[in-house]
Protein backbone atom coordinates (compact mmCIF):
# COMPACT_ATOMS: atom_id res chain seq x y z
CA UNK A 1 0.00 0.00 0.00
CA UNK A 2 1.28 3.51 -0.72
CA UNK A 3 2.42 5.50 2.28
CA UNK A 4 -0.10 8.34 2.02
CA UNK A 5 1.50 10.41 4.77
CA UNK A 6 4.88 10.21 3.05
CA UNK A 7 3.39 11.11 -0.35
CA UNK A 8 1.56 14.10 1.16
CA UNK A 9 4.77 15.20 2.85
CA UNK A 10 6.73 14.92 -0.39
CA UNK A 11 4.18 16.91 -2.39
CA UNK A 12 4.33 19.66 0.24
CA UNK A 13 8.12 19.77 0.08
CA UNK A 14 9.59 23.05 -0.96
CA UNK A 15 12.91 24.73 -1.50
CA UNK A 16 14.07 28.30 -1.17
CA UNK A 17 14.79 29.48 -4.71
CA UNK A 18 16.64 32.61 -5.86
CA UNK A 19 15.89 32.20 -9.57
CA UNK A 20 14.97 29.76 -12.31
CA UNK A 21 16.19 30.83 -15.73
CA UNK A 22 17.02 29.60 -19.19
CA UNK A 23 20.42 30.36 -20.69
CA UNK A 24 23.47 28.79 -22.29
CA UNK A 25 25.55 26.62 -20.01
CA UNK A 26 28.75 28.62 -19.55
CA UNK A 27 31.05 25.92 -18.21
CA UNK A 28 31.56 22.20 -17.60
CA UNK A 29 30.93 19.27 -19.96
CA UNK A 30 27.68 20.65 -21.40
CA UNK A 31 29.08 24.13 -22.06
CA UNK A 32 27.24 25.86 -24.89
CA UNK A 33 23.97 23.92 -24.56
CA UNK A 34 20.73 25.69 -23.71
CA UNK A 35 20.01 24.80 -20.09
CA UNK A 36 17.50 25.57 -17.36
CA UNK A 37 19.24 26.77 -14.19
CA UNK A 38 17.62 26.34 -10.79
CA UNK A 39 19.48 28.53 -8.31
CA UNK A 40 18.85 27.62 -4.69
CA UNK A 41 19.20 30.27 -1.99
CA UNK A 42 21.86 30.19 0.72
CA UNK A 43 25.50 29.19 1.10
CA UNK A 44 27.58 28.49 4.21
CA UNK A 45 30.79 29.57 2.45
CA UNK A 46 32.13 33.02 1.61
CA UNK A 47 34.64 32.57 -1.22
CA UNK A 48 36.67 35.69 -1.99
CA UNK A 49 35.68 35.66 -5.67
CA UNK A 50 32.01 34.71 -5.25
CA UNK A 51 29.93 36.01 -8.17
CA UNK A 52 26.53 34.97 -6.77
CA UNK A 53 26.43 36.79 -3.44
CA UNK A 54 22.87 37.81 -4.32
CA UNK A 55 21.89 34.19 -3.68
CA UNK A 56 23.08 34.21 -0.06
CA UNK A 57 19.76 35.58 1.20
CA UNK A 58 16.20 36.24 0.11
CA UNK A 59 14.61 33.98 -2.45
CA UNK A 60 11.14 32.44 -2.28
CA UNK A 61 9.81 29.13 -1.05
CA UNK A 62 8.65 27.10 -4.04
CA UNK A 63 6.96 23.68 -4.00
CA UNK A 64 8.95 20.94 -5.73
CA UNK A 65 6.04 20.30 -8.09
CA UNK A 66 5.97 23.97 -9.04
CA UNK A 67 9.71 23.90 -9.76
CA UNK A 68 9.10 20.99 -12.14
CA UNK A 69 6.24 22.85 -13.85
CA UNK A 70 8.49 25.87 -14.38
CA UNK A 71 11.30 23.78 -15.81
CA UNK A 72 8.94 22.09 -18.27
CA UNK A 73 8.21 25.43 -19.94
CA UNK A 74 11.57 25.22 -21.68
CA UNK A 75 12.49 22.92 -24.52
CA UNK A 76 15.77 21.46 -23.32
CA UNK A 77 16.90 18.27 -21.63
CA UNK A 78 19.68 19.98 -19.67
CA UNK A 79 19.04 21.15 -16.12
CA UNK A 80 21.66 22.58 -13.76
CA UNK A 81 20.93 22.88 -10.05
CA UNK A 82 23.19 25.54 -8.58
CA UNK A 83 23.40 28.13 -5.84
CA UNK A 84 24.61 29.37 -3.43
CA UNK A 85 25.26 25.86 -2.20
CA UNK A 86 22.29 23.72 -3.24
CA UNK A 87 23.07 20.87 -0.84
CA UNK A 88 22.65 23.23 2.12
CA UNK A 89 18.90 22.57 1.68
CA UNK A 90 18.08 18.93 2.44
CA UNK A 91 15.21 18.69 -0.04
CA UNK A 92 17.66 19.37 -2.86
CA UNK A 93 18.33 15.62 -2.88
CA UNK A 94 14.62 14.99 -3.63
CA UNK A 95 14.55 17.66 -6.34
CA UNK A 96 17.54 16.08 -8.09
CA UNK A 97 15.92 12.64 -8.02
CA UNK A 98 12.61 14.01 -9.32
CA UNK A 99 14.37 15.77 -12.22
CA UNK A 100 16.20 12.55 -13.15
CA UNK A 101 12.91 10.60 -12.96
CA UNK A 102 11.48 13.07 -15.48
CA UNK A 103 14.26 12.12 -17.89
CA UNK A 104 16.35 15.27 -17.69
CA UNK A 105 20.14 15.37 -18.01
CA UNK A 106 20.89 16.89 -14.61
CA UNK A 107 24.05 18.45 -13.23
CA UNK A 108 24.67 19.77 -9.75
CA UNK A 109 27.14 22.55 -8.98
CA UNK A 110 28.42 22.15 -5.44
CA UNK A 111 31.18 23.71 -3.37
CA UNK A 112 32.59 20.41 -2.15
CA UNK A 113 32.00 21.42 1.45
CA UNK A 114 28.95 19.20 2.00
CA UNK A 115 28.34 15.47 1.67
CA UNK A 116 27.66 14.47 -1.97
CA UNK A 117 27.13 10.75 -1.30
CA UNK A 118 23.31 10.95 -1.19
CA UNK A 119 23.00 12.64 -4.59
CA UNK A 120 21.24 10.49 -7.20
CA UNK A 121 23.85 8.61 -9.25
CA UNK A 122 22.26 9.81 -12.50
CA UNK A 123 23.27 13.38 -11.65
CA UNK A 124 26.61 14.68 -12.90
CA UNK A 125 28.15 16.31 -9.85
CA UNK A 126 30.34 19.30 -10.67
CA UNK A 127 32.25 19.64 -7.43
CA UNK A 128 34.74 22.32 -6.45
CA UNK A 129 37.90 21.89 -4.48
CA UNK A 130 38.42 25.32 -2.94
CA UNK A 131 41.92 26.69 -3.47
CA UNK A 132 43.92 28.75 -0.94
CA UNK A 133 43.04 32.09 -2.60
CA UNK A 134 39.32 31.38 -2.20
CA UNK A 135 39.97 31.70 1.57
CA UNK A 136 37.64 28.72 2.06
CA UNK A 137 40.20 25.93 1.60
CA UNK A 138 39.52 24.61 5.09
CA UNK A 139 35.90 23.85 4.11
CA UNK A 140 36.91 21.18 1.56
CA UNK A 141 35.35 17.85 2.46
CA UNK A 142 38.00 15.50 1.07
CA UNK A 143 35.87 12.43 1.95
CA UNK A 144 33.75 13.42 -1.08
CA UNK A 145 36.54 12.49 -3.48
CA UNK A 146 35.97 8.75 -3.06
CA UNK A 147 32.39 9.18 -4.35
CA UNK A 148 33.42 10.85 -7.63
CA UNK A 149 33.04 8.75 -10.78
CA UNK A 150 33.77 9.39 -14.50
CA UNK A 151 30.20 10.77 -14.70
CA UNK A 152 31.25 13.64 -12.40
CA UNK A 153 33.54 16.65 -12.78
CA UNK A 154 35.92 18.22 -10.30
CA UNK A 155 36.53 21.93 -10.68
CA UNK A 156 39.36 24.18 -9.54
CA UNK A 157 38.87 27.94 -9.79
CA UNK A 158 42.44 29.23 -10.05
CA UNK A 159 43.27 32.76 -8.85
CA UNK A 160 47.09 32.82 -9.09
CA UNK A 161 50.21 30.70 -9.56
CA UNK A 162 50.08 29.43 -5.97
CA UNK A 163 46.52 28.15 -6.55
CA UNK A 164 47.67 26.45 -9.74
CA UNK A 165 50.53 24.64 -8.01
CA UNK A 166 48.20 23.69 -5.12
CA UNK A 167 45.69 22.22 -7.60
CA UNK A 168 48.38 20.21 -9.39
CA UNK A 169 49.54 18.85 -6.02
CA UNK A 170 45.96 17.79 -5.16
CA UNK A 171 45.61 16.07 -8.54
CA UNK A 172 48.72 14.03 -7.77
CA UNK A 173 47.89 13.40 -4.11
CA UNK A 174 44.39 12.02 -4.84
CA UNK A 175 45.07 10.63 -8.33
CA UNK A 176 42.15 12.78 -9.48
CA UNK A 177 42.62 12.31 -13.22
CA UNK A 178 41.85 8.61 -12.86
CA UNK A 179 38.59 9.35 -11.01
CA UNK A 180 36.76 11.92 -13.09
CA UNK A 181 37.16 14.81 -15.47
CA UNK A 182 39.11 17.69 -13.92
CA UNK A 183 38.25 21.26 -14.88
CA UNK A 184 40.53 24.29 -14.50
CA UNK A 185 39.08 27.75 -14.85
CA UNK A 186 40.35 31.17 -13.89
CA UNK A 187 38.86 33.44 -11.33
CA UNK A 188 37.40 36.11 -13.59
CA UNK A 189 39.51 39.31 -13.60
CA UNK A 190 42.06 37.80 -11.20
CA UNK A 191 44.01 35.63 -13.65
CA UNK A 192 44.19 35.93 -17.43
CA UNK A 193 42.75 32.84 -19.17
CA UNK A 194 45.76 32.84 -21.51
CA UNK A 195 48.15 32.59 -18.56
CA UNK A 196 46.38 29.52 -17.18
CA UNK A 197 46.21 27.97 -20.67
CA UNK A 198 49.99 28.43 -21.04
CA UNK A 199 50.71 26.81 -17.64
CA UNK A 200 48.53 23.79 -18.53
CA UNK A 201 50.33 23.30 -21.84
CA UNK A 202 53.79 23.78 -20.32
CA UNK A 203 53.04 21.03 -17.80
CA UNK A 204 51.13 18.86 -20.32
CA UNK A 205 48.32 18.50 -17.80
CA UNK A 206 45.35 16.33 -18.85
CA UNK A 207 42.77 18.71 -17.38
CA UNK A 208 40.00 20.51 -19.24
CA UNK A 209 40.61 24.25 -19.48
CA UNK A 210 37.41 26.23 -19.51
CA UNK A 211 36.30 29.81 -19.86
CA UNK A 212 33.07 30.95 -18.26
CA UNK A 213 31.16 31.58 -21.47
CA UNK A 214 28.29 33.50 -19.82
CA UNK A 215 30.72 36.11 -18.45
CA UNK A 216 31.99 36.89 -21.94
CA UNK A 217 28.51 36.92 -23.47
CA UNK A 218 26.60 38.78 -20.74
CA UNK A 219 29.18 40.12 -18.31
CA UNK A 220 27.85 38.11 -15.36
CA UNK A 221 24.38 39.58 -15.42
CA UNK A 222 22.10 37.71 -12.94
CA UNK A 223 19.60 35.42 -14.66
CA UNK A 224 21.74 34.96 -17.82
S1 LIG B 1 30.56 28.18 -2.61
FE1 LIG B 1 29.87 29.21 -4.48
S2 LIG B 1 28.07 30.41 -3.85
FE2 LIG B 1 29.15 29.83 -1.98
S3 LIG B 1 30.50 31.58 -1.53
FE3 LIG B 1 31.70 30.09 -2.73
S4 LIG B 1 31.49 30.74 -4.88
FE4 LIG B 1 29.84 31.75 -3.68
mmCIF file of C-alpha atoms in Angstrom, residues 16 19 31-32 56 69 76 93 99 108 126 134 144 152 161 163 168 181 187 194 199 207:
data_model
loop_
_atom_site.group_PDB
_atom_site.id
_atom_site.type_symbol
_atom_site.label_atom_id
_atom_site.label_comp_id
_atom_site.label_asym_id
_atom_site.label_seq_id
_atom_site.Cartn_x
_atom_site.Cartn_y
_atom_site.Cartn_z
ATOM 1 C CA UNK A 16 14.066 28.298 -1.167
ATOM 2 C CA UNK A 19 15.889 32.197 -9.565
ATOM 3 C CA UNK A 31 29.083 24.133 -22.055
ATOM 4 C CA UNK A 32 27.244 25.857 -24.888
ATOM 5 C CA UNK A 56 23.078 34.214 -0.064
ATOM 6 C CA UNK A 69 6.242 22.849 -13.845
ATOM 7 C CA UNK A 76 15.774 21.460 -23.318
ATOM 8 C CA UNK A 93 18.326 15.620 -2.878
ATOM 9 C CA UNK A 99 14.374 15.767 -12.221
ATOM 10 C CA UNK A 108 24.668 19.769 -9.749
ATOM 11 C CA UNK A 126 30.343 19.302 -10.668
ATOM 12 C CA UNK A 134 39.317 31.376 -2.205
ATOM 13 C CA UNK A 144 33.746 13.423 -1.077
ATOM 14 C CA UNK A 152 31.249 13.644 -12.400
ATOM 15 C CA UNK A 161 50.210 30.697 -9.558
ATOM 16 C CA UNK A 163 46.525 28.152 -6.547
ATOM 17 C CA UNK A 168 48.385 20.206 -9.390
ATOM 18 C CA UNK A 181 37.155 14.807 -15.475
ATOM 19 C CA UNK A 187 38.855 33.444 -11.327
ATOM 20 C CA UNK A 194 45.760 32.836 -21.508
ATOM 21 C CA UNK A 199 50.705 26.810 -17.645
ATOM 22 C CA UNK A 207 42.768 18.706 -17.383
#
